[in-house]
JSON list of C-alpha atoms in Angstrom, two decimals:
[
{"chain": "A", "resi": 1, "resn": "UNK", "atom": "CA", "xyz": [134.22, 102.37, 154.17]},
{"chain": "A", "resi": 2, "resn": "UNK", "atom": "CA", "xyz": [135.21, 104.51, 151.55]},
{"chain": "A", "resi": 3, "resn": "UNK", "atom": "CA", "xyz": [134.11, 108.05, 151.53]},
{"chain": "A", "resi": 4, "resn": "UNK", "atom": "CA", "xyz": [133.96, 110.09, 148.37]},
{"chain": "A", "resi": 5, "resn": "UNK", "atom": "CA", "xyz": [133.55, 114.14, 147.96]},
{"chain": "A", "resi": 6, "resn": "UNK", "atom": "CA", "xyz": [132.61, 116.05, 145.08]},
{"chain": "A", "resi": 7, "resn": "UNK", "atom": "CA", "xyz": [132.51, 119.63, 144.28]},
{"chain": "A", "resi": 8, "resn": "UNK", "atom": "CA", "xyz": [132.70, 121.84, 147.27]},
{"chain": "A", "resi": 9, "resn": "UNK", "atom": "CA", "xyz": [132.71, 119.30, 149.56]},
{"chain": "A", "resi": 10, "resn": "UNK", "atom": "CA", "xyz": [135.93, 117.84, 148.06]},
{"chain": "A", "resi": 11, "resn": "UNK", "atom": "CA", "xyz": [137.56, 121.79, 149.10]},
{"chain": "A", "resi": 12, "resn": "UNK", "atom": "CA", "xyz": [136.27, 121.69, 152.30]},
{"chain": "A", "resi": 13, "resn": "UNK", "atom": "CA", "xyz": [137.29, 118.02, 152.96]},
{"chain": "A", "resi": 14, "resn": "UNK", "atom": "CA", "xyz": [140.63, 118.48, 151.42]},
{"chain": "A", "resi": 15, "resn": "UNK", "atom": "CA", "xyz": [140.79, 115.03, 149.85]},
{"chain": "A", "resi": 16, "resn": "UNK", "atom": "CA", "xyz": [138.48, 113.60, 146.81]},
{"chain": "A", "resi": 17, "resn": "UNK", "atom": "CA", "xyz": [137.84, 110.62, 148.85]},
{"chain": "A", "resi": 18, "resn": "UNK", "atom": "CA", "xyz": [139.54, 108.62, 152.02]},
{"chain": "A", "resi": 19, "resn": "UNK", "atom": "CA", "xyz": [138.99, 105.43, 154.16]},
{"chain": "A", "resi": 20, "resn": "UNK", "atom": "CA", "xyz": [136.81, 105.29, 157.56]},
{"chain": "A", "resi": 21, "resn": "UNK", "atom": "CA", "xyz": [137.71, 101.86, 159.32]},
{"chain": "A", "resi": 22, "resn": "UNK", "atom": "CA", "xyz": [134.35, 101.29, 161.27]},
{"chain": "A", "resi": 23, "resn": "UNK", "atom": "CA", "xyz": [132.24, 98.31, 162.11]},
{"chain": "A", "resi": 24, "resn": "UNK", "atom": "CA", "xyz": [129.61, 97.04, 159.79]},
{"chain": "A", "resi": 25, "resn": "UNK", "atom": "CA", "xyz": [126.36, 98.16, 160.87]},
{"chain": "A", "resi": 26, "resn": "UNK", "atom": "CA", "xyz": [127.23, 101.59, 161.82]},
{"chain": "A", "resi": 27, "resn": "UNK", "atom": "CA", "xyz": [124.61, 104.21, 160.72]},
{"chain": "A", "resi": 28, "resn": "UNK", "atom": "CA", "xyz": [125.35, 106.34, 157.92]},
{"chain": "A", "resi": 29, "resn": "UNK", "atom": "CA", "xyz": [124.67, 109.86, 160.66]},
{"chain": "A", "resi": 30, "resn": "UNK", "atom": "CA", "xyz": [127.83, 107.67, 163.01]},
{"chain": "A", "resi": 31, "resn": "UNK", "atom": "CA", "xyz": [129.75, 107.53, 159.76]},
{"chain": "A", "resi": 32, "resn": "UNK", "atom": "CA", "xyz": [128.88, 111.58, 159.62]},
{"chain": "A", "resi": 33, "resn": "UNK", "atom": "CA", "xyz": [130.19, 112.08, 163.12]},
{"chain": "A", "resi": 34, "resn": "UNK", "atom": "CA", "xyz": [133.23, 110.50, 162.18]},
{"chain": "A", "resi": 35, "resn": "UNK", "atom": "CA", "xyz": [134.05, 112.42, 159.10]},
{"chain": "A", "resi": 36, "resn": "UNK", "atom": "CA", "xyz": [133.70, 115.89, 160.96]},
{"chain": "A", "resi": 37, "resn": "UNK", "atom": "CA", "xyz": [135.44, 114.37, 163.75]},
{"chain": "A", "resi": 38, "resn": "UNK", "atom": "CA", "xyz": [138.90, 114.21, 161.49]},
{"chain": "A", "resi": 39, "resn": "UNK", "atom": "CA", "xyz": [140.96, 117.47, 161.76]},
{"chain": "A", "resi": 40, "resn": "UNK", "atom": "CA", "xyz": [141.36, 118.88, 158.46]},
{"chain": "A", "resi": 41, "resn": "UNK", "atom": "CA", "xyz": [142.79, 121.98, 157.52]},
{"chain": "A", "resi": 42, "resn": "UNK", "atom": "CA", "xyz": [140.99, 125.39, 157.19]},
{"chain": "A", "resi": 43, "resn": "UNK", "atom": "CA", "xyz": [138.79, 125.25, 154.14]},
{"chain": "A", "resi": 44, "resn": "UNK", "atom": "CA", "xyz": [140.06, 127.99, 151.04]},
{"chain": "A", "resi": 45, "resn": "UNK", "atom": "CA", "xyz": [138.75, 131.24, 151.36]},
{"chain": "A", "resi": 46, "resn": "UNK", "atom": "CA", "xyz": [135.05, 131.01, 149.78]},
{"chain": "A", "resi": 47, "resn": "UNK", "atom": "CA", "xyz": [134.31, 127.53, 150.77]},
{"chain": "A", "resi": 48, "resn": "UNK", "atom": "CA", "xyz": [132.05, 126.66, 153.44]},
{"chain": "A", "resi": 49, "resn": "UNK", "atom": "CA", "xyz": [133.12, 124.50, 156.68]},
{"chain": "A", "resi": 50, "resn": "UNK", "atom": "CA", "xyz": [132.50, 120.63, 155.76]},
{"chain": "A", "resi": 51, "resn": "UNK", "atom": "CA", "xyz": [129.55, 120.37, 158.49]},
{"chain": "A", "resi": 52, "resn": "UNK", "atom": "CA", "xyz": [128.00, 122.79, 156.99]},
{"chain": "A", "resi": 53, "resn": "UNK", "atom": "CA", "xyz": [128.05, 121.35, 153.78]},
{"chain": "A", "resi": 54, "resn": "UNK", "atom": "CA", "xyz": [127.36, 117.94, 154.62]},
{"chain": "A", "resi": 55, "resn": "UNK", "atom": "CA", "xyz": [124.09, 119.54, 156.27]},
{"chain": "A", "resi": 56, "resn": "UNK", "atom": "CA", "xyz": [122.74, 120.67, 153.13]},
{"chain": "A", "resi": 57, "resn": "UNK", "atom": "CA", "xyz": [124.40, 117.36, 151.33]},
{"chain": "A", "resi": 58, "resn": "UNK", "atom": "CA", "xyz": [122.67, 113.89, 149.54]},
{"chain": "A", "resi": 59, "resn": "UNK", "atom": "CA", "xyz": [124.41, 110.93, 149.96]},
{"chain": "A", "resi": 60, "resn": "UNK", "atom": "CA", "xyz": [124.65, 107.99, 147.54]},
{"chain": "A", "resi": 61, "resn": "UNK", "atom": "CA", "xyz": [125.69, 104.41, 149.18]},
{"chain": "A", "resi": 62, "resn": "UNK", "atom": "CA", "xyz": [126.89, 102.39, 146.48]},
{"chain": "A", "resi": 63, "resn": "UNK", "atom": "CA", "xyz": [125.46, 104.50, 143.29]},
{"chain": "A", "resi": 64, "resn": "UNK", "atom": "CA", "xyz": [122.00, 104.56, 145.14]},
{"chain": "A", "resi": 65, "resn": "UNK", "atom": "CA", "xyz": [120.38, 107.66, 146.57]},
{"chain": "A", "resi": 66, "resn": "UNK", "atom": "CA", "xyz": [120.16, 107.53, 150.83]},
{"chain": "A", "resi": 67, "resn": "UNK", "atom": "CA", "xyz": [117.97, 109.40, 152.79]},
{"chain": "A", "resi": 68, "resn": "UNK", "atom": "CA", "xyz": [117.58, 107.61, 156.03]},
{"chain": "A", "resi": 69, "resn": "UNK", "atom": "CA", "xyz": [120.77, 108.41, 158.16]},
{"chain": "A", "resi": 70, "resn": "UNK", "atom": "CA", "xyz": [119.76, 105.80, 160.18]},
{"chain": "A", "resi": 71, "resn": "UNK", "atom": "CA", "xyz": [120.76, 102.93, 157.65]},
{"chain": "A", "resi": 72, "resn": "UNK", "atom": "CA", "xyz": [123.16, 100.67, 158.33]},
{"chain": "A", "resi": 73, "resn": "UNK", "atom": "CA", "xyz": [126.07, 100.45, 156.57]},
{"chain": "A", "resi": 74, "resn": "UNK", "atom": "CA", "xyz": [128.68, 97.95, 155.40]},
{"chain": "A", "resi": 75, "resn": "UNK", "atom": "CA", "xyz": [132.74, 98.05, 155.58]},
{"chain": "A", "resi": 76, "resn": "UNK", "atom": "CA", "xyz": [132.93, 98.01, 151.97]},
{"chain": "A", "resi": 77, "resn": "UNK", "atom": "CA", "xyz": [130.51, 100.41, 151.18]},
{"chain": "A", "resi": 78, "resn": "UNK", "atom": "CA", "xyz": [131.38, 103.54, 149.17]},
{"chain": "A", "resi": 79, "resn": "UNK", "atom": "CA", "xyz": [129.68, 106.77, 150.13]},
{"chain": "A", "resi": 80, "resn": "UNK", "atom": "CA", "xyz": [129.18, 109.82, 147.84]},
{"chain": "A", "resi": 81, "resn": "UNK", "atom": "CA", "xyz": [128.42, 113.04, 149.51]},
{"chain": "A", "resi": 82, "resn": "UNK", "atom": "CA", "xyz": [127.18, 115.39, 146.99]},
{"chain": "A", "resi": 83, "resn": "UNK", "atom": "CA", "xyz": [126.80, 118.91, 148.06]},
{"chain": "A", "resi": 84, "resn": "UNK", "atom": "CA", "xyz": [123.94, 121.09, 146.87]},
{"chain": "A", "resi": 85, "resn": "UNK", "atom": "CA", "xyz": [125.20, 121.90, 142.83]},
{"chain": "A", "resi": 86, "resn": "UNK", "atom": "CA", "xyz": [124.33, 125.15, 140.86]},
{"chain": "A", "resi": 87, "resn": "UNK", "atom": "CA", "xyz": [121.22, 125.19, 139.30]},
{"chain": "A", "resi": 88, "resn": "UNK", "atom": "CA", "xyz": [119.31, 122.21, 141.36]}
]
């Protein structure tokens, strides 16, 4: 799965995108657990840790909003992590 990070999520993750080699059928929640298990550098001053950002984020799967963390994913899916943006 390709995970793309936007705004504060990108800053906290330290990368714009990364691949996670997980089996077909893993849930979005399992992917999020794998994301948080990656050892990362400390985020820049003023940036919350990635776990806090993910807890408040919205997610897109192949450009479609996902609200069900139990949704099964495919190996070729693209998941966008969208933190809350100012003004909305």
